[in-house]
Structure formats: C-alpha cells, structure tokens
C-alpha cells in the first residue's frame, strides 16, 4: 500500500506514514511458515526464508519485499529509509507483541505489512535473512478484542493473537490492515477478471502490441483489396449488363449470364474471407491477454521456484556452518580456536529459542554422515607438499614397491564451497550423463574403477566355487551381489565419466588370484564393459549402461545390463541385474543414498533362482534401515534357503525346514525362529582411519588410482583431471576436464564427418569399435553385449600399446 493512501486515513503524524524506501524484492516459495496449531509460527518448515521472497509469493506474483520504515512502537519516529535495495517501501512496519504459548506468553516481534501480506521477524535486523511467518490478508479476518489486542486469522490454518503498546497504535495497525486487505481483495478480483495485465513484462506487452498491429495492418490490406474487388466487380457486372442489352446471338447472351453469375459469386466469397479475417483479429485480441497471462504465470512460477530453492540452499549452508561453529571441539583439534568461536556466536542468533520442539530434519538420522568438524584445509594439504601426502613424489619413490605395498591414504578432500543449485536448477528431468559437471561433484575415481570395486569381496566367489551344492553356491553369489552396494552407503560424490576408449586394469593375480579389465565401449549412451577372471575357478563379466535423472529433490541412477558369473568346474552360469540407486536431498539437507528394487539371480544350468528384495527406506517403517531379504528356490519353486540382512553391513542365511501346517500342508519356518542356525555369509570390512576425509573410500578404493607401471596409455590412473583432483588442485582439474571433453567432442565430430562422407561416396564405413571387447549376442540371455575378446594381458606383457588411441 502506498504511503499516500495511508496518510489520509490514519493521520498526518510521522508515526502513521510509511515512507517509501528500499524493498527487498524477489519471488519466494508458495508455502509459508507460521500459524500452525494454536497460532504458533516462530519456527518450523516456513522459517528461514527471506522476507521479500515470502511476501511476493503469497501475493501470487512478484512484488516488493520488506523495506521502508513506518512507526515503531508507541514512540513515533520519522522515516529513515528502506532496508533493502530497489522496489517500493512497505505500507507499515513496527513492533507488536505476538502470543506464542502459555509458558512464554506474548513475545515482542517486528511486523511488516506489504503488498497485502503481514510478515513478522524476531528483530528488524532479521528481515535480511529469516522470516518467521506470513499471512495473506486477502483471505484473512481481522477482529478487535479490546483496547490493545486484535486477532488475524485466515480460517484456522494461521491465527495471530497480537497486542499493541497502546490503543492508538492498535487502531493504526487495524486501519492499515483493513485497507491492505481491501486492496488485496480488489487486486485479486481484478487479476481474475482482466487477466492480470500488470504481471506481463514490458517486453511481452510490446511484442504483443506489435503482433496485433501487424495483424491489423494485414486485415486493412485485405479490406482494401476487398474494396477494389467490389469496385471492379461492379464495373464488370455493368459491362456485362450492357452486353446483354446489345442484340447478340442467344448463345452469346447465355455465356454473358454465366460470367455475370461467377463475378457475383467471387465478390461474395471475397467479402466472406474479409469478414473471417476480421473475426480472427477480434478473437486474437480477446484471447491474447489470457494466453499471455498463462505464459507469464508459468515463467513467474519457474523464477519463484529457482529463487526459493537457491535461498533455501544458501540458508541451509549458513545453518550448517553455524552448527559446525557451535560444536565443541577438542582443545588440540585443528581449527578449534578463533573462527570456530565466532561461528558459534553468530550461529546462536539465528536459531529459534522459542519453539525448540518444532525442530525438523531434512534427512533421517539413521543415514546421517559424520562431518569433519572444525577441520580446516591448509595450503600444504591442498598442494600436496608434505612428504606423506605428495603423491607425485610418493609414486616415484615407491615405484619398485607398488606390487608389494598398497597405499592406505590419499590427500584429504579440500573444503571447497559450491553453489549446487546454480548448476542443478537447469538439470531437472534431464539425463545427467549429457551435462558437464565440475569436479566439485566428483570423487577421484572413474566409473570404470567403481565397477571394479564390485570385486572387493571376491572371496565370496572363491567360496562359491568350492561349493558342491548348487543351492548353497547360489547363497554365496547372492551375498556377493549385495556386497557390491556396501561401498555406496556414504559415497555421495559421483565418479568421473570415462572417456570413450578409456580402460582400467586391476591385476591382483599374485595376491588374490584374479585380474580385471574395464573399457568404456560407448559414450552416448555411456556404457562400460567389464571382465574379471580368477584362477580360483570363476569368471565375472558385465556391460553396464548408466542412466540418471535429476528429479529436483532426488537423483535416480538406473544401471541397465546383465551381470554374468560362470563357475569353471561345474559350468553353472548365473545372471542378474542391478537395482536403482537414489541420492536424496540434492538441494537442501544432508545427502543420503538408498537402494531399492528386486534382483533375480538365475542359474541357467539348473534352473535355481534367488529373489532379493531391497526394501526402500521409509520414515514410517519400523524395519531396520537398508534391509535386504531373499529366498533361494529350486526349479519347482520350493524354498530351500532364506537370506536376510542389510546391504551396508552383512548378509546371513538359514536353511528352511518344512514343518506341518494347521491344515496338514507344509509351512516354512520363519526367520526369527531359526536365529541360532543362521550362517554369516558376508560382513562389511571396516572403513580405513579418517575415511570421512578421503571420500569414504574403502581399503580397495584407496589403491585403485595409485600409479602402476606398465598399464595401457588409456588407463584411468593416467587421466590428468582425475589426478589433479585427487591431489587437491580442483581449479586446474576443472580446466583439464574441459580440455579433455572438448578433445572428445572433436574426435566424435571427426568420426561423424567421416561416416557422412563415406555415405555420400557409397563406400563402406566401420563405426567405432571397442579395442578389447567385441559386441555380439550373448548365448545365454540373447542380448547384444560386449564380451572380452582377449589380448590385453598379452599386449601388457610385450608392452605393445600401438593400437591404443590417444585420449588424454
């Protein structure tokens, strides 16, 4: 409400006049905190949102936020300017007492009336970052209780019991509120009737007017043509009439009549066309405002959503920093002095001391990841100049001992801040593999190395190879399947997308009896082929295509493709597929990972099956988190073993003993009844010391990127951006990543140009083919897949890498 509107009603005194000042503009979230049961709203999901954003959204459109100065308490003060930048001032603002609860009673709050919305804050300074609640006056009732008290309610969802310092102050507020309500109702009605022309930007108005002006001009041209047609048509009919009056043969008169009739029809048709064009112009003018309103509404909604989530992300980051500063650190902990105390003090002022029971959490406590509290990165940590962390020096020094000793640490992760929403806001609903991301989101491993991590618990397959009973063997294969997810529980960073032709080898033949090879065989869609063979009697192969979609609140990662495990002695051939991985709280809150879906493991030789169910996490479930259950059945469907456990800790099994049911039939024994007979199939290894500072890598993961002699020039260990990131040089890693991606794009364009030229010339063209894997139909699943063709280890022995492409 403008200051001039308020002046004539309330009075000329400075306490009643709201001077136009700066306003904090911006669109905000449609959901507003405050209110709640019993009129309490000082904390809760709505708190922590900037005032201008809340005010603008509740009004249904962009508008000025909190700003300007009005009366403050019983002692009037002249206007002193706005509290924000840009926009018009608020209609009124000042101190009122708000009822909170029976324990604390009325509490002093700073209230701001602007654009038909009443918002309140702990203090005037809090207007810059935290709104405690907002109520839309367009749908609110204002009731006066006594000389100083009044109530504002919007029908039960929000109720504010307010008290002014005096009767005069109460009357000023009530009058201003009634005026603001009347204006809000009027604006709402006009918006519905007229199409809310004010919400249309000046550019859109100009574009619309130009379009209508062009249409009008064209219709005028058509009208002019119509007049000319009518004029010439009349002259033509006159000439034909004169011809009819002449004495001509009967045949000629008949022809003249036909021409006259056609000329009349032509004129009638042209008139109809002109009338239709006029009708079209009228319709365009009538409906264009509605179309423009709909378009502008969608644009505004998108802008509000983006600004709201960005604001929430910033405030969440601020709260996290305040929390870290408020945490008591050991006296000898790095970074525990100085800045930590300052953060503690600043953080306390932002936390509500009134409604502590309304505190809420973005992520379930069971999946909370421990923070490296108070740890500050130093220059030596990032650059890797210390003797125990500098990898460049370490690799050269330990070159001869690479096969004997595996590294047990990597440089600690730098504490770089990043505006996640600025990158992710344009990715909603899109395939993330096609969107370049900075290394800040990554961990210093490639997707090929993450695939190799499936072999961390390879001893499960070693045990399975020794089993004589196929059903028992299937239990170990099922445990191996579940174990591959144990490394993901805290791994919220994404691996590097491999370049086309990139490879990764892991030679553990001497230590563990197996060796593994991965190759990126396709770029779009991204696909990697993996082949591992053990001298303990098994082979594992897979081709995995990763698809991922960002849904706004969470990220879904869906692996496609089959995994094959073959045991040499028995010929048992097992296949299965992976489940969906979901990363929650992408924008706001603590990141946490969940696995959900079902896996069917099939023995194609005997027909045995194992069905594993990964139970998705639910806030309302009493089940243990990350629960996995399974049943091993023979070809007839009879259950022989039951499996239970969690995908991040352990898997157990027990033999199902048939018992006689109530009706004389067989009934299976329940899991809790066989607790003493359970067999531990698999248990997760503990994480290394200080794993939280090293991307939560397992012992195997810490060794995967360690430099090794004799690998192919396409090996992931030699990827420069990944190496720079591991060493903490993230800015250089981002620049190197862009160079590699541009090089890959140029190679792809070159292949496309060669293919097009070959098509035009009619010459055969061979598309890209993987170097170590061959694409063919799988004899078991009948799927087209990449199968290892051999030759890699022979080339490594000869050190003949002449066939490898230059990708780095």
CSV table of C-alpha atoms in Angstrom, one decimal, residues 12-331:
chain,number,residue,atom,x,y,z
A,12,UNK,CA,-0.7,13.3,9.3
A,13,UNK,CA,1.7,12.3,12.1
A,14,UNK,CA,5.0,10.8,11.2
A,15,UNK,CA,4.2,7.6,13.1
A,16,UNK,CA,1.4,6.8,10.7
A,17,UNK,CA,3.2,7.5,7.5
A,18,UNK,CA,5.1,4.7,5.8
A,19,UNK,CA,7.8,6.4,3.8
A,20,UNK,CA,8.8,4.8,0.5
A,21,UNK,CA,12.1,3.1,1.0
A,22,UNK,CA,14.1,0.3,-0.5
A,23,UNK,CA,12.4,-3.0,-0.7
A,24,UNK,CA,13.9,-6.4,-0.7
A,25,UNK,CA,12.4,-7.8,-3.9
A,26,UNK,CA,12.3,-11.3,-5.3
A,27,UNK,CA,9.8,-14.1,-5.6
A,28,UNK,CA,9.7,-16.8,-3.0
A,29,UNK,CA,8.1,-20.1,-2.0
A,30,UNK,CA,4.4,-20.7,-2.1
A,31,UNK,CA,4.5,-22.4,1.3
A,32,UNK,CA,4.8,-20.0,4.2
A,33,UNK,CA,5.7,-20.9,7.8
A,34,UNK,CA,4.0,-19.5,10.8
A,35,UNK,CA,0.5,-20.1,12.0
A,36,UNK,CA,0.2,-23.8,12.7
A,37,UNK,CA,-1.8,-25.1,15.6
A,38,UNK,CA,-2.5,-22.5,18.3
A,39,UNK,CA,-1.2,-19.7,16.2
A,40,UNK,CA,2.5,-20.6,16.8
A,41,UNK,CA,4.8,-19.9,13.9
A,42,UNK,CA,8.2,-18.8,15.1
A,43,UNK,CA,9.9,-21.9,13.7
A,44,UNK,CA,9.0,-24.8,11.5
A,45,UNK,CA,9.2,-25.6,7.8
A,46,UNK,CA,8.4,-22.0,6.9
A,47,UNK,CA,11.1,-20.4,8.9
A,48,UNK,CA,14.4,-19.4,7.5
A,49,UNK,CA,13.1,-17.8,4.3
A,50,UNK,CA,13.9,-14.3,3.2
A,51,UNK,CA,11.1,-11.8,3.8
A,52,UNK,CA,10.8,-10.4,0.3
A,53,UNK,CA,10.5,-13.9,-1.2
A,54,UNK,CA,7.7,-15.0,1.1
A,55,UNK,CA,5.8,-11.7,0.6
A,56,UNK,CA,6.0,-11.9,-3.1
A,57,UNK,CA,4.8,-15.4,-3.5
A,58,UNK,CA,1.9,-15.3,-1.1
A,59,UNK,CA,0.6,-12.4,-3.1
A,60,UNK,CA,0.6,-14.6,-6.1
A,61,UNK,CA,3.2,-12.6,-8.1
A,62,UNK,CA,6.4,-10.8,-8.0
A,63,UNK,CA,6.5,-7.7,-5.9
A,64,UNK,CA,8.5,-5.6,-3.4
A,65,UNK,CA,9.5,-7.2,-0.3
A,66,UNK,CA,10.1,-5.9,3.2
A,67,UNK,CA,11.5,-2.4,3.2
A,68,UNK,CA,10.8,1.2,4.1
A,69,UNK,CA,10.2,2.5,7.6
A,70,UNK,CA,7.0,3.2,9.5
A,71,UNK,CA,6.1,3.7,13.1
A,72,UNK,CA,8.0,1.6,15.6
A,73,UNK,CA,6.2,1.2,18.9
A,74,UNK,CA,4.5,3.9,20.8
A,75,UNK,CA,7.2,6.5,20.2
A,76,UNK,CA,6.9,7.6,16.6
A,77,UNK,CA,10.0,8.0,14.6
A,78,UNK,CA,10.4,9.7,11.2
A,79,UNK,CA,11.1,7.6,8.2
A,80,UNK,CA,14.7,6.6,7.9
A,81,UNK,CA,15.0,4.8,4.6
A,82,UNK,CA,14.5,1.3,3.4
A,83,UNK,CA,16.1,-1.9,4.5
A,84,UNK,CA,16.7,-3.3,1.1
A,85,UNK,CA,17.6,-2.3,-2.4
A,86,UNK,CA,15.1,-1.5,-5.1
A,87,UNK,CA,11.3,-1.6,-5.1
A,88,UNK,CA,8.8,0.5,-3.2
A,89,UNK,CA,8.6,0.7,0.6
A,90,UNK,CA,6.3,-1.3,2.9
A,91,UNK,CA,2.9,0.0,3.9
A,92,UNK,CA,3.7,-0.2,7.6
A,93,UNK,CA,6.1,-1.8,9.9
A,94,UNK,CA,6.8,-1.7,13.6
A,95,UNK,CA,6.9,-3.6,16.9
A,96,UNK,CA,3.9,-5.7,18.1
A,97,UNK,CA,3.5,-8.4,20.8
A,98,UNK,CA,2.6,-11.8,19.5
A,99,UNK,CA,1.2,-14.7,21.6
A,100,UNK,CA,3.4,-17.8,21.4
A,101,UNK,CA,2.3,-20.2,24.1
A,102,UNK,CA,1.2,-20.4,27.7
A,103,UNK,CA,4.7,-20.7,29.0
A,104,UNK,CA,6.2,-17.7,27.3
A,105,UNK,CA,3.1,-15.7,26.7
A,106,UNK,CA,3.4,-12.6,24.4
A,107,UNK,CA,6.8,-12.0,22.7
A,108,UNK,CA,7.9,-8.8,21.0
A,109,UNK,CA,8.2,-9.2,17.3
A,110,UNK,CA,8.9,-6.9,14.3
A,111,UNK,CA,5.9,-6.9,11.9
A,112,UNK,CA,5.9,-5.7,8.3
A,113,UNK,CA,2.8,-5.0,6.2
A,114,UNK,CA,3.5,-5.0,2.5
A,115,UNK,CA,1.5,-5.9,-0.6
A,116,UNK,CA,-1.4,-7.4,1.3
A,117,UNK,CA,0.8,-9.6,3.4
A,118,UNK,CA,1.7,-9.3,7.1
A,119,UNK,CA,5.1,-10.9,8.0
A,120,UNK,CA,7.0,-10.9,11.3
A,121,UNK,CA,10.5,-11.4,12.4
A,122,UNK,CA,12.4,-11.7,15.7
A,123,UNK,CA,14.1,-8.3,15.1
A,124,UNK,CA,14.4,-5.7,12.4
A,125,UNK,CA,17.9,-7.0,11.5
A,126,UNK,CA,16.4,-10.5,10.9
A,127,UNK,CA,14.5,-9.1,7.9
A,128,UNK,CA,17.5,-9.7,5.8
A,129,UNK,CA,17.6,-13.4,6.1
A,130,UNK,CA,14.8,-15.1,8.2
A,131,UNK,CA,11.0,-14.6,8.0
A,132,UNK,CA,9.2,-16.3,11.0
A,133,UNK,CA,5.7,-16.3,9.3
A,134,UNK,CA,3.5,-14.6,6.8
A,135,UNK,CA,-0.3,-14.3,6.5
A,136,UNK,CA,-2.2,-13.3,3.3
A,137,UNK,CA,-4.7,-10.6,4.2
A,138,UNK,CA,-6.8,-11.3,1.1
A,139,UNK,CA,-8.3,-14.3,2.8
A,140,UNK,CA,-7.9,-13.2,6.5
A,141,UNK,CA,-10.3,-11.9,9.1
A,142,UNK,CA,-9.3,-9.1,11.4
A,143,UNK,CA,-11.0,-9.0,14.8
A,144,UNK,CA,-10.5,-6.4,17.6
A,145,UNK,CA,-10.6,-7.9,21.1
A,146,UNK,CA,-10.1,-5.0,23.4
A,147,UNK,CA,-8.2,-1.7,23.6
A,148,UNK,CA,-4.8,-3.1,22.7
A,149,UNK,CA,-5.5,-6.7,21.4
A,150,UNK,CA,-6.6,-7.9,18.0
A,151,UNK,CA,-6.6,-11.2,16.1
A,152,UNK,CA,-5.8,-12.0,12.5
A,153,UNK,CA,-6.9,-15.4,11.2
A,154,UNK,CA,-7.2,-17.0,7.7
A,155,UNK,CA,-9.8,-19.6,8.7
A,156,UNK,CA,-7.9,-21.8,11.1
A,157,UNK,CA,-4.6,-22.6,9.3
A,158,UNK,CA,-3.0,-19.4,10.7
A,159,UNK,CA,-4.0,-17.3,13.6
A,160,UNK,CA,-2.0,-14.4,15.1
A,161,UNK,CA,-3.0,-13.1,18.5
A,162,UNK,CA,-1.4,-9.6,18.6
A,163,UNK,CA,-1.2,-6.8,21.1
A,164,UNK,CA,-0.1,-3.2,20.5
A,165,UNK,CA,1.5,-0.9,23.0
A,166,UNK,CA,-1.4,1.4,23.1
A,167,UNK,CA,-5.0,1.8,21.8
A,168,UNK,CA,-3.8,4.5,19.3
A,169,UNK,CA,-1.1,2.1,18.0
A,170,UNK,CA,-3.6,-0.7,17.8
A,171,UNK,CA,-6.1,1.4,15.8
A,172,UNK,CA,-3.3,2.5,13.4
A,173,UNK,CA,-2.4,-1.1,12.7
A,174,UNK,CA,-6.0,-2.3,12.3
A,175,UNK,CA,-6.8,0.6,9.9
A,176,UNK,CA,-3.7,-0.2,7.9
A,177,UNK,CA,-4.6,-3.9,7.8
A,178,UNK,CA,-8.2,-3.3,6.7
A,179,UNK,CA,-7.0,-1.0,3.9
A,180,UNK,CA,-4.4,-3.5,2.8
A,181,UNK,CA,-7.0,-6.3,2.9
A,182,UNK,CA,-9.4,-4.3,0.8
A,183,UNK,CA,-6.7,-3.5,-1.7
A,184,UNK,CA,-5.5,-7.2,-1.8
A,185,UNK,CA,-9.1,-8.4,-2.4
A,186,UNK,CA,-9.6,-5.8,-5.1
A,187,UNK,CA,-6.4,-6.7,-6.8
A,188,UNK,CA,-7.2,-10.4,-6.7
A,189,UNK,CA,-10.6,-9.8,-8.3
A,190,UNK,CA,-9.1,-7.6,-11.0
A,191,UNK,CA,-6.4,-10.1,-11.7
A,192,UNK,CA,-9.1,-12.9,-12.2
A,193,UNK,CA,-11.3,-10.7,-14.4
A,194,UNK,CA,-8.8,-8.7,-16.5
A,195,UNK,CA,-6.1,-11.4,-16.9
A,196,UNK,CA,-3.6,-9.6,-14.6
A,197,UNK,CA,-2.1,-7.4,-17.2
A,198,UNK,CA,0.3,-5.9,-14.7
A,199,UNK,CA,2.1,-9.2,-14.4
A,200,UNK,CA,3.1,-9.0,-18.0
A,201,UNK,CA,6.5,-7.6,-18.6
A,202,UNK,CA,7.0,-4.5,-20.7
A,203,UNK,CA,8.9,-6.6,-23.3
A,204,UNK,CA,6.0,-9.0,-23.7
A,205,UNK,CA,3.5,-6.2,-23.9
A,206,UNK,CA,5.5,-4.5,-26.7
A,207,UNK,CA,5.8,-7.8,-28.6
A,208,UNK,CA,2.0,-8.4,-28.2
A,209,UNK,CA,1.2,-4.9,-29.4
A,210,UNK,CA,3.5,-5.3,-32.4
A,211,UNK,CA,1.9,-8.6,-33.3
A,212,UNK,CA,-1.6,-7.2,-33.1
A,213,UNK,CA,-0.6,-4.1,-35.1
A,214,UNK,CA,0.8,-6.3,-37.8
A,215,UNK,CA,-2.4,-8.4,-37.9
A,216,UNK,CA,-4.5,-5.2,-38.1
A,217,UNK,CA,-2.3,-3.9,-40.9
A,218,UNK,CA,-2.8,-7.1,-42.9
A,219,UNK,CA,-6.5,-7.1,-42.3
A,220,UNK,CA,-6.6,-3.5,-43.6
A,221,UNK,CA,-4.7,-4.6,-46.7
A,222,UNK,CA,-7.3,-7.3,-47.2
A,223,UNK,CA,-10.1,-4.8,-46.7
A,224,UNK,CA,-8.5,-2.5,-49.3
A,225,UNK,CA,-8.3,-5.5,-51.7
A,226,UNK,CA,-11.9,-6.3,-51.0
A,227,UNK,CA,-13.0,-2.7,-51.9
A,228,UNK,CA,-11.0,-2.9,-55.1
A,229,UNK,CA,-12.6,-6.3,-55.9
A,230,UNK,CA,-16.0,-4.9,-55.2
A,231,UNK,CA,-15.4,-1.8,-57.3
A,232,UNK,CA,-14.0,-3.8,-60.3
A,233,UNK,CA,-16.7,-6.4,-59.8
A,234,UNK,CA,-19.4,-3.8,-60.1
A,235,UNK,CA,-17.8,-2.3,-63.2
A,236,UNK,CA,-17.6,-5.8,-64.7
A,237,UNK,CA,-21.2,-6.5,-64.0
A,238,UNK,CA,-22.2,-3.2,-65.5
A,239,UNK,CA,-20.2,-4.0,-68.6
A,240,UNK,CA,-21.9,-7.4,-68.8
A,241,UNK,CA,-25.3,-5.9,-68.4
A,242,UNK,CA,-24.5,-3.5,-71.3
A,243,UNK,CA,-23.5,-6.5,-73.4
A,244,UNK,CA,-26.8,-8.2,-72.6
A,245,UNK,CA,-28.7,-5.2,-73.8
A,246,UNK,CA,-27.0,-5.5,-77.2
A,247,UNK,CA,-28.5,-7.6,-79.9
A,248,UNK,CA,-26.3,-10.6,-79.8
A,249,UNK,CA,-26.8,-14.3,-80.7
A,250,UNK,CA,-28.6,-16.3,-78.0
A,251,UNK,CA,-25.6,-18.4,-77.3
A,252,UNK,CA,-23.5,-15.2,-76.5
A,253,UNK,CA,-26.2,-14.0,-74.1
A,254,UNK,CA,-26.1,-17.3,-72.3
A,255,UNK,CA,-22.3,-17.1,-71.9
A,256,UNK,CA,-22.5,-13.5,-70.6
A,257,UNK,CA,-25.0,-14.6,-67.9
A,258,UNK,CA,-22.7,-17.3,-66.7
A,259,UNK,CA,-19.8,-14.8,-66.4
A,260,UNK,CA,-22.0,-12.4,-64.5
A,261,UNK,CA,-23.0,-15.1,-62.0
A,262,UNK,CA,-19.4,-16.1,-61.5
A,263,UNK,CA,-18.4,-12.5,-60.9
A,264,UNK,CA,-21.1,-12.1,-58.3
A,265,UNK,CA,-20.0,-15.3,-56.5
A,266,UNK,CA,-16.4,-14.1,-56.5
A,267,UNK,CA,-17.4,-10.9,-54.8
A,268,UNK,CA,-19.5,-12.7,-52.2
A,269,UNK,CA,-16.6,-15.1,-51.5
A,270,UNK,CA,-14.1,-12.2,-51.1
A,271,UNK,CA,-16.5,-10.5,-48.7
A,272,UNK,CA,-16.8,-13.7,-46.6
A,273,UNK,CA,-13.0,-14.0,-46.5
A,274,UNK,CA,-12.5,-10.4,-45.2
A,275,UNK,CA,-15.2,-11.0,-42.6
A,276,UNK,CA,-13.5,-14.2,-41.4
A,277,UNK,CA,-10.2,-12.3,-41.1
A,278,UNK,CA,-11.8,-9.6,-39.0
A,279,UNK,CA,-13.3,-12.3,-36.8
A,280,UNK,CA,-9.9,-13.8,-36.4
A,281,UNK,CA,-8.4,-10.5,-35.4
A,282,UNK,CA,-11.1,-9.9,-32.8
A,283,UNK,CA,-10.6,-13.4,-31.3
A,284,UNK,CA,-6.8,-12.9,-31.3
A,285,UNK,CA,-7.2,-9.6,-29.4
A,286,UNK,CA,-9.7,-11.1,-27.0
A,287,UNK,CA,-7.7,-14.2,-26.1
A,288,UNK,CA,-4.1,-12.9,-26.4
A,289,UNK,CA,-4.3,-11.5,-22.9
A,290,UNK,CA,-5.3,-14.8,-21.4
A,291,UNK,CA,-2.6,-16.6,-23.3
A,292,UNK,CA,-0.1,-14.0,-22.2
A,293,UNK,CA,-1.2,-14.3,-18.6
A,294,UNK,CA,-0.8,-18.1,-18.7
A,295,UNK,CA,2.7,-17.8,-20.2
A,296,UNK,CA,3.7,-15.2,-17.7
A,297,UNK,CA,2.3,-17.2,-14.8
A,298,UNK,CA,4.5,-20.2,-15.8
A,299,UNK,CA,7.5,-18.0,-16.2
A,300,UNK,CA,6.9,-16.4,-12.8
A,301,UNK,CA,6.4,-19.9,-11.2
A,302,UNK,CA,9.7,-21.1,-12.6
A,303,UNK,CA,11.5,-18.0,-11.3
A,304,UNK,CA,10.0,-18.3,-7.9
A,305,UNK,CA,10.9,-22.0,-7.7
A,306,UNK,CA,14.5,-21.2,-8.7
A,307,UNK,CA,14.9,-18.3,-6.3
A,308,UNK,CA,13.2,-20.2,-3.4
A,309,UNK,CA,15.4,-23.2,-3.7
A,310,UNK,CA,18.5,-21.1,-4.1
A,311,UNK,CA,17.5,-19.2,-1.0
A,312,UNK,CA,16.9,-22.4,0.9
A,313,UNK,CA,20.3,-23.8,-0.2
A,314,UNK,CA,22.1,-20.7,0.9
A,315,UNK,CA,20.4,-20.7,4.3
A,316,UNK,CA,21.0,-24.4,4.8
A,317,UNK,CA,24.7,-23.8,4.1
A,318,UNK,CA,24.6,-20.9,6.6
A,319,UNK,CA,23.0,-23.1,9.3
A,320,UNK,CA,25.5,-25.9,8.6
A,321,UNK,CA,28.4,-23.5,9.2
A,322,UNK,CA,26.7,-22.2,12.3
A,323,UNK,CA,26.3,-25.7,13.6
A,324,UNK,CA,29.9,-26.6,13.0
A,325,UNK,CA,31.0,-23.4,14.7
A,326,UNK,CA,28.7,-24.2,17.7
A,327,UNK,CA,30.1,-27.7,18.1
A,328,UNK,CA,32.6,-28.1,21.0
A,329,UNK,CA,35.9,-29.2,19.6
A,330,UNK,CA,38.9,-30.8,21.4
A,331,UNK,CA,41.5,-28.4,22.5
